[in-house]
Amino acid sequence: METGALNQQSAVRSLELDDVRLTYVVDGAMAMLPAAFFPDFDPRYWNDHPEVLDENGRLPMSAGGLLVERAGRRLLIDAGLGAVSGPIHVSGDTVGLSDSGSLLSVLRTLGHTPQDIEAVAFTHLHVDHTGWAFAPEKTFPQARYLVAAAEWAPHVCGTRIPGAPAVDTLRHIGAAHTPFDDGQEIFPGVRALITPGHSPGHTSYVISAGRERVVVFGDVFHTPAQMTHPQWPSRPDLEHGAVTAARQRVAEELRRPGTIGFAFHFGDQAFGRLTGTRWMPVPARAILPAPRTV
């Protein structure tokens, strides 16, 4: 097994811990413009750390879902970006590029069909995490769609949250989802940890695997730099104070003994441990190369 690099799009990697298999089902590639996506970073950071950027000076951020397999049951955490390519916009500004749409084909290569997924749990309702929820019909027909009550609450009132998917998709999710609260077990051995700030009810998940744990922290962190500098926001963060508190909470979880983190957007270092404030990648088997690049 090996680790990849932060300046590369993620391979389809798998990690086995006790009775649990975790596989990053990569949907596609995103490449962010550092100054546009992280406008409040110290600009010297990028000059001091050129190793985190690709050859075009962009920050690779793959999109996809984490497949959790235990005792013949399958949970998918997040549903990728969907069949989308072209510029990525935040508040009307171009912040990067994307080329996506491979999640279902990767899932088939892994030997699974959408019908095999028992539940889909969303970290939050942004377009790059809900892309295959409905396309346009329910993509995973047998699955319960799980959304934190706090994440869904503003949509009930008709509030438009920046980064949310199209109205039709939200309407489908509203009709189909099962709500849950902080601390609730949403799947055998998988507990919800509400970490708001990036979105109203952004949710991390803690997966128990024998003597180890895996914390799936969604968009609490977009890049390891925010582990060293938790006060540095990402452009899409809804509430900067809240997301800083969420980062502190998740960091405390990651520092507990026997804990591995999973990051959707950390280039080809999706699995890792937090040592002090440093992200240390954990070797994970590369089953397939990155299905797309941009």
mmCIF file of C-alpha atoms in Angstrom:
data_model
loop_
_atom_site.group_PDB
_atom_site.id
_atom_site.type_symbol
_atom_site.label_atom_id
_atom_site.label_comp_id
_atom_site.label_asym_id
_atom_site.label_seq_id
_atom_site.Cartn_x
_atom_site.Cartn_y
_atom_site.Cartn_z
ATOM 1 C CA MET A 1 0.000 0.000 0.000
ATOM 2 C CA GLU A 2 1.061 3.583 -0.552
ATOM 3 C CA THR A 3 0.045 7.171 -0.037
ATOM 4 C CA GLY A 4 -0.608 9.667 -2.789
ATOM 5 C CA ALA A 5 0.181 13.367 -2.993
ATOM 6 C CA LEU A 6 -1.849 16.438 -2.086
ATOM 7 C CA ASN A 7 -1.235 17.913 -5.541
ATOM 8 C CA GLN A 8 -2.904 14.990 -7.356
ATOM 9 C CA GLN A 9 -6.514 13.976 -7.856
ATOM 10 C CA SER A 10 -7.489 11.063 -5.644
ATOM 11 C CA ALA A 11 -7.215 7.462 -6.746
ATOM 12 C CA VAL A 12 -9.983 5.055 -5.754
ATOM 13 C CA ARG A 13 -8.464 3.879 -2.476
ATOM 14 C CA SER A 14 -9.624 1.298 0.052
ATOM 15 C CA LEU A 15 -8.756 0.712 3.698
ATOM 16 C CA GLU A 16 -9.738 -2.311 5.803
ATOM 17 C CA LEU A 17 -10.024 -1.961 9.590
ATOM 18 C CA ASP A 18 -11.271 -4.907 11.636
ATOM 19 C CA ASP A 19 -14.631 -5.871 10.054
ATOM 20 C CA VAL A 20 -15.056 -2.651 8.068
ATOM 21 C CA ARG A 21 -13.955 -1.850 4.523
ATOM 22 C CA LEU A 22 -13.848 1.836 3.543
ATOM 23 C CA THR A 23 -13.508 2.794 -0.119
ATOM 24 C CA TYR A 24 -13.369 6.252 -1.637
ATOM 25 C CA VAL A 25 -15.702 5.957 -4.640
ATOM 26 C CA VAL A 26 -14.307 8.869 -6.621
ATOM 27 C CA ASP A 27 -16.795 10.678 -8.832
ATOM 28 C CA GLY A 28 -14.534 13.223 -10.436
ATOM 29 C CA ALA A 29 -11.970 15.963 -10.252
ATOM 30 C CA MET A 30 -12.124 19.527 -9.024
ATOM 31 C CA ALA A 31 -9.236 21.991 -9.184
ATOM 32 C CA MET A 32 -9.605 25.154 -7.120
ATOM 33 C CA LEU A 33 -7.989 28.543 -7.678
ATOM 34 C CA PRO A 34 -6.313 29.178 -4.307
ATOM 35 C CA ALA A 35 -6.831 32.939 -4.107
ATOM 36 C CA ALA A 36 -10.481 32.629 -5.210
ATOM 37 C CA PHE A 37 -11.520 29.686 -3.041
ATOM 38 C CA PHE A 38 -9.440 30.771 -0.014
ATOM 39 C CA PRO A 39 -9.426 34.588 -0.293
ATOM 40 C CA ASP A 40 -8.595 35.104 3.400
ATOM 41 C CA PHE A 41 -5.567 32.808 3.528
ATOM 42 C CA ASP A 42 -2.209 34.397 4.111
ATOM 43 C CA PRO A 43 -1.037 34.580 0.455
ATOM 44 C CA ARG A 44 2.481 33.674 1.543
ATOM 45 C CA TYR A 45 1.209 30.195 2.379
ATOM 46 C CA TRP A 46 0.943 29.193 -1.282
ATOM 47 C CA ASN A 47 4.413 30.525 -2.029
ATOM 48 C CA ASP A 48 5.814 28.618 0.942
ATOM 49 C CA HIS A 49 4.001 25.367 0.048
ATOM 50 C CA PRO A 50 4.092 24.921 -3.733
ATOM 51 C CA GLU A 51 4.015 21.136 -3.208
ATOM 52 C CA VAL A 52 0.256 21.244 -2.477
ATOM 53 C CA LEU A 53 -0.593 22.776 -5.886
ATOM 54 C CA ASP A 54 -0.776 21.072 -9.263
ATOM 55 C CA GLU A 55 1.349 22.080 -12.256
ATOM 56 C CA ASN A 56 -1.182 24.809 -13.095
ATOM 57 C CA GLY A 57 -1.077 26.347 -9.619
ATOM 58 C CA ARG A 58 -4.459 24.956 -8.570
ATOM 59 C CA LEU A 59 -5.479 22.923 -5.518
ATOM 60 C CA PRO A 60 -6.768 19.431 -6.465
ATOM 61 C CA MET A 61 -9.995 18.470 -4.700
ATOM 62 C CA SER A 62 -11.649 15.240 -5.752
ATOM 63 C CA ALA A 63 -15.367 14.621 -5.213
ATOM 64 C CA GLY A 64 -17.133 11.350 -4.483
ATOM 65 C CA GLY A 65 -18.652 9.168 -1.791
ATOM 66 C CA LEU A 66 -17.185 6.985 0.936
ATOM 67 C CA LEU A 67 -18.470 3.405 0.749
ATOM 68 C CA VAL A 68 -18.704 1.783 4.188
ATOM 69 C CA GLU A 69 -19.089 -2.018 4.100
ATOM 70 C CA ARG A 70 -19.728 -4.107 7.188
ATOM 71 C CA ALA A 71 -21.255 -7.592 7.486
ATOM 72 C CA GLY A 72 -22.700 -7.478 3.979
ATOM 73 C CA ARG A 73 -24.349 -4.090 4.510
ATOM 74 C CA ARG A 74 -23.395 -0.935 2.622
ATOM 75 C CA LEU A 75 -23.581 2.731 3.543
ATOM 76 C CA LEU A 76 -22.516 5.517 1.178
ATOM 77 C CA ILE A 77 -21.497 8.792 2.780
ATOM 78 C CA ASP A 78 -22.179 11.556 0.249
ATOM 79 C CA ALA A 79 -23.001 11.219 -3.423
ATOM 80 C CA GLY A 80 -20.374 13.177 -5.315
ATOM 81 C CA LEU A 81 -20.783 16.021 -7.771
ATOM 82 C CA GLY A 82 -22.657 14.192 -10.512
ATOM 83 C CA ALA A 83 -22.216 14.421 -14.270
ATOM 84 C CA VAL A 84 -20.888 17.975 -14.294
ATOM 85 C CA SER A 85 -17.945 19.616 -16.020
ATOM 86 C CA GLY A 86 -16.789 23.175 -16.435
ATOM 87 C CA PRO A 87 -16.242 26.183 -14.171
ATOM 88 C CA ILE A 88 -17.179 26.076 -10.485
ATOM 89 C CA HIS A 89 -18.870 29.225 -9.224
ATOM 90 C CA VAL A 90 -19.373 30.607 -5.718
ATOM 91 C CA SER A 91 -21.528 33.751 -5.446
ATOM 92 C CA GLY A 92 -21.065 34.337 -9.148
ATOM 93 C CA ASP A 93 -17.279 34.131 -9.098
ATOM 94 C CA THR A 94 -15.276 31.363 -10.768
ATOM 95 C CA VAL A 95 -13.312 29.521 -8.071
ATOM 96 C CA GLY A 96 -12.201 26.423 -9.991
ATOM 97 C CA LEU A 97 -12.896 23.790 -12.627
ATOM 98 C CA SER A 98 -14.540 20.365 -12.537
ATOM 99 C CA ASP A 99 -14.862 17.179 -14.557
ATOM 100 C CA SER A 100 -17.100 14.637 -12.853
ATOM 101 C CA GLY A 101 -19.603 11.835 -13.366
ATOM 102 C CA SER A 102 -17.764 8.543 -12.692
ATOM 103 C CA LEU A 103 -19.272 7.485 -9.350
ATOM 104 C CA LEU A 104 -21.667 4.865 -10.714
ATOM 105 C CA SER A 105 -19.117 3.337 -13.063
ATOM 106 C CA VAL A 106 -16.556 3.162 -10.254
ATOM 107 C CA LEU A 107 -19.180 1.552 -8.030
ATOM 108 C CA ARG A 108 -19.825 -1.082 -10.727
ATOM 109 C CA THR A 109 -16.099 -1.758 -11.050
ATOM 110 C CA LEU A 110 -16.052 -2.394 -7.300
ATOM 111 C CA GLY A 111 -18.743 -5.037 -7.861
ATOM 112 C CA HIS A 112 -21.759 -3.084 -6.615
ATOM 113 C CA THR A 113 -24.913 -1.608 -8.091
ATOM 114 C CA PRO A 114 -26.976 1.327 -6.813
ATOM 115 C CA GLN A 115 -29.500 -1.228 -5.549
ATOM 116 C CA ASP A 116 -26.859 -2.612 -3.170
ATOM 117 C CA ILE A 117 -26.666 0.610 -1.151
ATOM 118 C CA GLU A 118 -28.768 0.407 2.018
ATOM 119 C CA ALA A 119 -28.346 4.032 3.107
ATOM 120 C CA VAL A 120 -26.863 7.282 1.854
ATOM 121 C CA ALA A 121 -25.814 9.689 4.619
ATOM 122 C CA PHE A 122 -25.032 13.267 3.626
ATOM 123 C CA THR A 123 -22.433 15.397 5.350
ATOM 124 C CA HIS A 124 -24.283 18.430 3.985
ATOM 125 C CA LEU A 125 -26.493 19.557 1.141
ATOM 126 C CA HIS A 126 -24.029 21.173 -1.252
ATOM 127 C CA VAL A 127 -23.862 20.322 -4.932
ATOM 128 C CA ASP A 128 -20.537 18.461 -4.748
ATOM 129 C CA HIS A 129 -21.901 16.096 -2.084
ATOM 130 C CA THR A 130 -25.424 15.466 -3.428
ATOM 131 C CA GLY A 131 -24.794 15.126 -7.169
ATOM 132 C CA TRP A 132 -26.026 11.547 -7.566
ATOM 133 C CA ALA A 133 -28.886 11.719 -5.047
ATOM 134 C CA PHE A 134 -31.423 12.130 -7.863
ATOM 135 C CA ALA A 135 -30.384 12.018 -11.506
ATOM 136 C CA PRO A 136 -33.246 12.827 -12.026
ATOM 137 C CA GLU A 137 -34.871 9.805 -10.318
ATOM 138 C CA LYS A 138 -33.644 8.422 -7.020
ATOM 139 C CA THR A 139 -30.264 6.934 -7.924
ATOM 140 C CA PHE A 140 -30.062 4.499 -5.002
ATOM 141 C CA PRO A 141 -33.603 3.095 -4.996
ATOM 142 C CA GLN A 142 -33.368 0.891 -1.894
ATOM 143 C CA ALA A 143 -31.463 3.395 0.242
ATOM 144 C CA ARG A 144 -32.629 5.549 3.113
ATOM 145 C CA TYR A 145 -31.407 9.104 2.557
ATOM 146 C CA LEU A 146 -30.125 10.472 5.872
ATOM 147 C CA VAL A 147 -29.827 14.207 6.533
ATOM 148 C CA ALA A 148 -29.265 15.964 9.860
ATOM 149 C CA ALA A 149 -32.385 17.761 11.054
ATOM 150 C CA ALA A 150 -30.341 20.935 11.524
ATOM 151 C CA GLU A 151 -29.115 20.740 7.922
ATOM 152 C CA TRP A 152 -32.633 20.416 6.538
ATOM 153 C CA ALA A 153 -34.290 22.987 8.848
ATOM 154 C CA PRO A 154 -33.634 26.161 6.790
ATOM 155 C CA HIS A 155 -34.920 24.492 3.624
ATOM 156 C CA VAL A 156 -38.281 23.875 5.314
ATOM 157 C CA CYS A 157 -38.590 27.655 5.675
ATOM 158 C CA GLY A 158 -37.679 28.216 2.048
ATOM 159 C CA THR A 159 -34.290 29.738 2.861
ATOM 160 C CA ARG A 160 -31.894 29.420 -0.049
ATOM 161 C CA ILE A 161 -28.526 28.214 1.238
ATOM 162 C CA PRO A 162 -25.501 29.092 -0.931
ATOM 163 C CA GLY A 163 -24.049 25.990 -2.557
ATOM 164 C CA ALA A 164 -27.275 23.986 -2.319
ATOM 165 C CA PRO A 165 -28.427 21.847 -5.257
ATOM 166 C CA ALA A 166 -31.261 22.761 -7.602
ATOM 167 C CA VAL A 167 -34.749 23.299 -6.211
ATOM 168 C CA ASP A 168 -36.048 20.076 -7.807
ATOM 169 C CA THR A 169 -33.299 18.040 -6.147
ATOM 170 C CA LEU A 170 -33.991 19.665 -2.789
ATOM 171 C CA ARG A 171 -37.692 18.904 -3.151
ATOM 172 C CA HIS A 172 -36.915 15.245 -3.802
ATOM 173 C CA ILE A 173 -34.520 15.090 -0.850
ATOM 174 C CA GLY A 174 -37.118 16.730 1.364
ATOM 175 C CA ALA A 175 -39.689 14.096 0.470
ATOM 176 C CA ALA A 176 -37.306 11.151 0.758
ATOM 177 C CA HIS A 177 -34.963 11.889 3.654
ATOM 178 C CA THR A 178 -34.864 10.583 7.216
ATOM 179 C CA PRO A 179 -33.702 13.196 9.760
ATOM 180 C CA PHE A 180 -31.333 12.534 12.657
ATOM 181 C CA ASP A 181 -29.704 14.452 15.511
ATOM 182 C CA ASP A 182 -26.246 14.875 17.020
ATOM 183 C CA GLY A 183 -24.843 11.674 18.536
ATOM 184 C CA GLN A 184 -27.356 9.389 16.846
ATOM 185 C CA GLU A 185 -26.248 6.050 15.388
ATOM 186 C CA ILE A 186 -27.333 6.243 11.765
ATOM 187 C CA PHE A 187 -25.914 2.860 10.671
ATOM 188 C CA PRO A 188 -24.326 -0.002 12.631
ATOM 189 C CA GLY A 189 -21.182 1.437 14.201
ATOM 190 C CA VAL A 190 -21.616 4.874 12.583
ATOM 191 C CA ARG A 191 -22.456 7.867 14.793
ATOM 192 C CA ALA A 192 -23.343 11.399 13.695
ATOM 193 C CA LEU A 193 -21.332 14.374 14.919
ATOM 194 C CA ILE A 194 -23.025 17.659 14.035
ATOM 195 C CA THR A 195 -20.309 20.171 13.070
ATOM 196 C CA PRO A 196 -22.097 23.270 11.723
ATOM 197 C CA GLY A 197 -20.488 26.299 10.171
ATOM 198 C CA HIS A 198 -19.721 25.317 6.613
ATOM 199 C CA SER A 199 -23.476 24.730 6.330
ATOM 200 C CA PRO A 200 -26.282 24.971 8.932
ATOM 201 C CA GLY A 201 -26.162 21.334 10.042
ATOM 202 C CA HIS A 202 -22.968 20.039 8.466
ATOM 203 C CA THR A 203 -22.352 16.554 9.818
ATOM 204 C CA SER A 204 -19.222 14.515 10.408
ATOM 205 C CA TYR A 205 -19.461 10.774 11.022
ATOM 206 C CA VAL A 206 -17.522 8.600 13.461
ATOM 207 C CA ILE A 207 -17.126 4.994 12.306
ATOM 208 C CA SER A 208 -16.136 2.392 14.901
ATOM 209 C CA ALA A 209 -13.852 -0.369 13.611
ATOM 210 C CA GLY A 210 -12.588 -2.603 16.402
ATOM 211 C CA ARG A 211 -9.961 -0.688 18.342
ATOM 212 C CA GLU A 212 -9.843 2.065 15.733
ATOM 213 C CA ARG A 213 -12.181 4.815 14.614
ATOM 214 C CA VAL A 214 -12.548 6.808 11.424
ATOM 215 C CA VAL A 215 -13.827 10.383 11.464
ATOM 216 C CA VAL A 216 -15.366 11.431 8.145
ATOM 217 C CA PHE A 217 -15.266 15.212 8.391
ATOM 218 C CA GLY A 218 -16.761 16.358 5.096
ATOM 219 C CA ASP A 219 -16.027 20.027 4.460
ATOM 220 C CA VAL A 220 -15.004 21.011 7.978
ATOM 221 C CA PHE A 221 -11.536 21.079 6.402
ATOM 222 C CA HIS A 222 -10.938 21.646 2.690
ATOM 223 C CA THR A 223 -7.151 21.485 2.945
ATOM 224 C CA PRO A 224 -4.660 20.442 5.644
ATOM 225 C CA ALA A 225 -3.556 24.079 6.007
ATOM 226 C CA GLN A 226 -6.762 24.669 7.967
ATOM 227 C CA MET A 227 -5.632 22.145 10.571
ATOM 228 C CA THR A 228 -2.667 24.376 11.334
ATOM 229 C CA HIS A 229 -4.684 27.577 10.842
ATOM 230 C CA PRO A 230 -8.307 26.773 11.800
ATOM 231 C CA GLN A 231 -9.242 30.456 11.566
ATOM 232 C CA TRP A 232 -8.577 30.503 7.811
ATOM 233 C CA PRO A 233 -11.985 30.146 6.099
ATOM 234 C CA SER A 234 -13.028 28.639 2.803
ATOM 235 C CA ARG A 235 -15.084 30.789 0.446
ATOM 236 C CA PRO A 236 -18.281 28.667 0.818
ATOM 237 C CA ASP A 237 -18.231 28.601 4.655
ATOM 238 C CA LEU A 238 -21.546 29.997 5.883
ATOM 239 C CA GLU A 239 -20.473 31.062 9.390
ATOM 240 C CA HIS A 240 -16.756 31.528 9.967
ATOM 241 C CA GLY A 241 -16.969 31.515 13.770
ATOM 242 C CA ALA A 242 -18.993 28.315 13.810
ATOM 243 C CA VAL A 243 -16.754 26.507 11.343
ATOM 244 C CA THR A 244 -13.693 27.420 13.410
ATOM 245 C CA ALA A 245 -15.386 25.832 16.434
ATOM 246 C CA ALA A 246 -16.268 22.793 14.309
ATOM 247 C CA ARG A 247 -12.628 22.434 13.278
ATOM 248 C CA GLN A 248 -11.558 22.504 16.895
ATOM 249 C CA ARG A 249 -14.132 19.855 17.796
ATOM 250 C CA VAL A 250 -13.126 17.585 14.915
ATOM 251 C CA ALA A 251 -9.416 18.084 15.671
ATOM 252 C CA GLU A 252 -10.032 16.900 19.234
ATOM 253 C CA GLU A 253 -11.722 13.788 17.846
ATOM 254 C CA LEU A 254 -8.885 13.178 15.395
ATOM 255 C CA ARG A 255 -6.272 13.389 18.142
ATOM 256 C CA ARG A 256 -7.883 10.617 20.158
ATOM 257 C CA PRO A 257 -5.893 7.342 20.142
ATOM 258 C CA GLY A 258 -6.603 4.955 17.289
ATOM 259 C CA THR A 259 -8.336 7.579 15.124
ATOM 260 C CA ILE A 260 -8.009 7.979 11.358
ATOM 261 C CA GLY A 261 -9.564 10.835 9.422
ATOM 262 C CA PHE A 262 -11.205 10.733 6.011
ATOM 263 C CA ALA A 263 -11.132 13.848 3.816
ATOM 264 C CA PHE A 264 -13.064 14.150 0.569
ATOM 265 C CA HIS A 265 -10.966 17.033 -0.747
ATOM 266 C CA PHE A 266 -7.363 16.394 0.367
ATOM 267 C CA GLY A 267 -5.977 15.525 -3.060
ATOM 268 C CA ASP A 268 -4.776 11.906 -3.080
ATOM 269 C CA GLN A 269 -4.403 11.775 0.711
ATOM 270 C CA ALA A 270 -7.979 11.024 1.710
ATOM 271 C CA PHE A 271 -7.018 8.832 4.695
ATOM 272 C CA GLY A 272 -4.736 10.241 7.371
ATOM 273 C CA ARG A 273 -4.026 10.966 11.010
ATOM 274 C CA LEU A 274 -3.710 14.309 12.743
ATOM 275 C CA THR A 275 -0.388 14.595 14.569
ATOM 276 C CA GLY A 276 -0.319 17.905 16.398
ATOM 277 C CA THR A 277 -1.600 20.127 13.598
ATOM 278 C CA ARG A 278 -0.089 18.084 10.783
ATOM 279 C CA TRP A 279 -1.992 15.738 8.458
ATOM 280 C CA MET A 280 -0.064 12.481 8.086
ATOM 281 C CA PRO A 281 -1.424 10.323 5.231
ATOM 282 C CA VAL A 282 -2.269 6.698 5.993
ATOM 283 C CA PRO A 283 -1.403 4.118 3.317
ATOM 284 C CA ALA A 284 -4.493 2.816 1.537
ATOM 285 C CA ARG A 285 -4.698 0.390 -1.369
ATOM 286 C CA ALA A 286 -5.203 2.064 -4.769
ATOM 287 C CA ILE A 287 -7.818 -0.026 -6.563
ATOM 288 C CA LEU A 288 -8.152 2.299 -9.557
ATOM 289 C CA PRO A 289 -6.357 5.435 -10.691
ATOM 290 C CA ALA A 290 -8.160 8.766 -10.530
ATOM 291 C CA PRO A 291 -11.092 8.316 -12.928
ATOM 292 C CA ARG A 292 -10.911 11.936 -14.139
ATOM 293 C CA THR A 293 -8.513 14.842 -14.170
ATOM 294 C CA VAL A 294 -8.998 18.522 -14.883
#
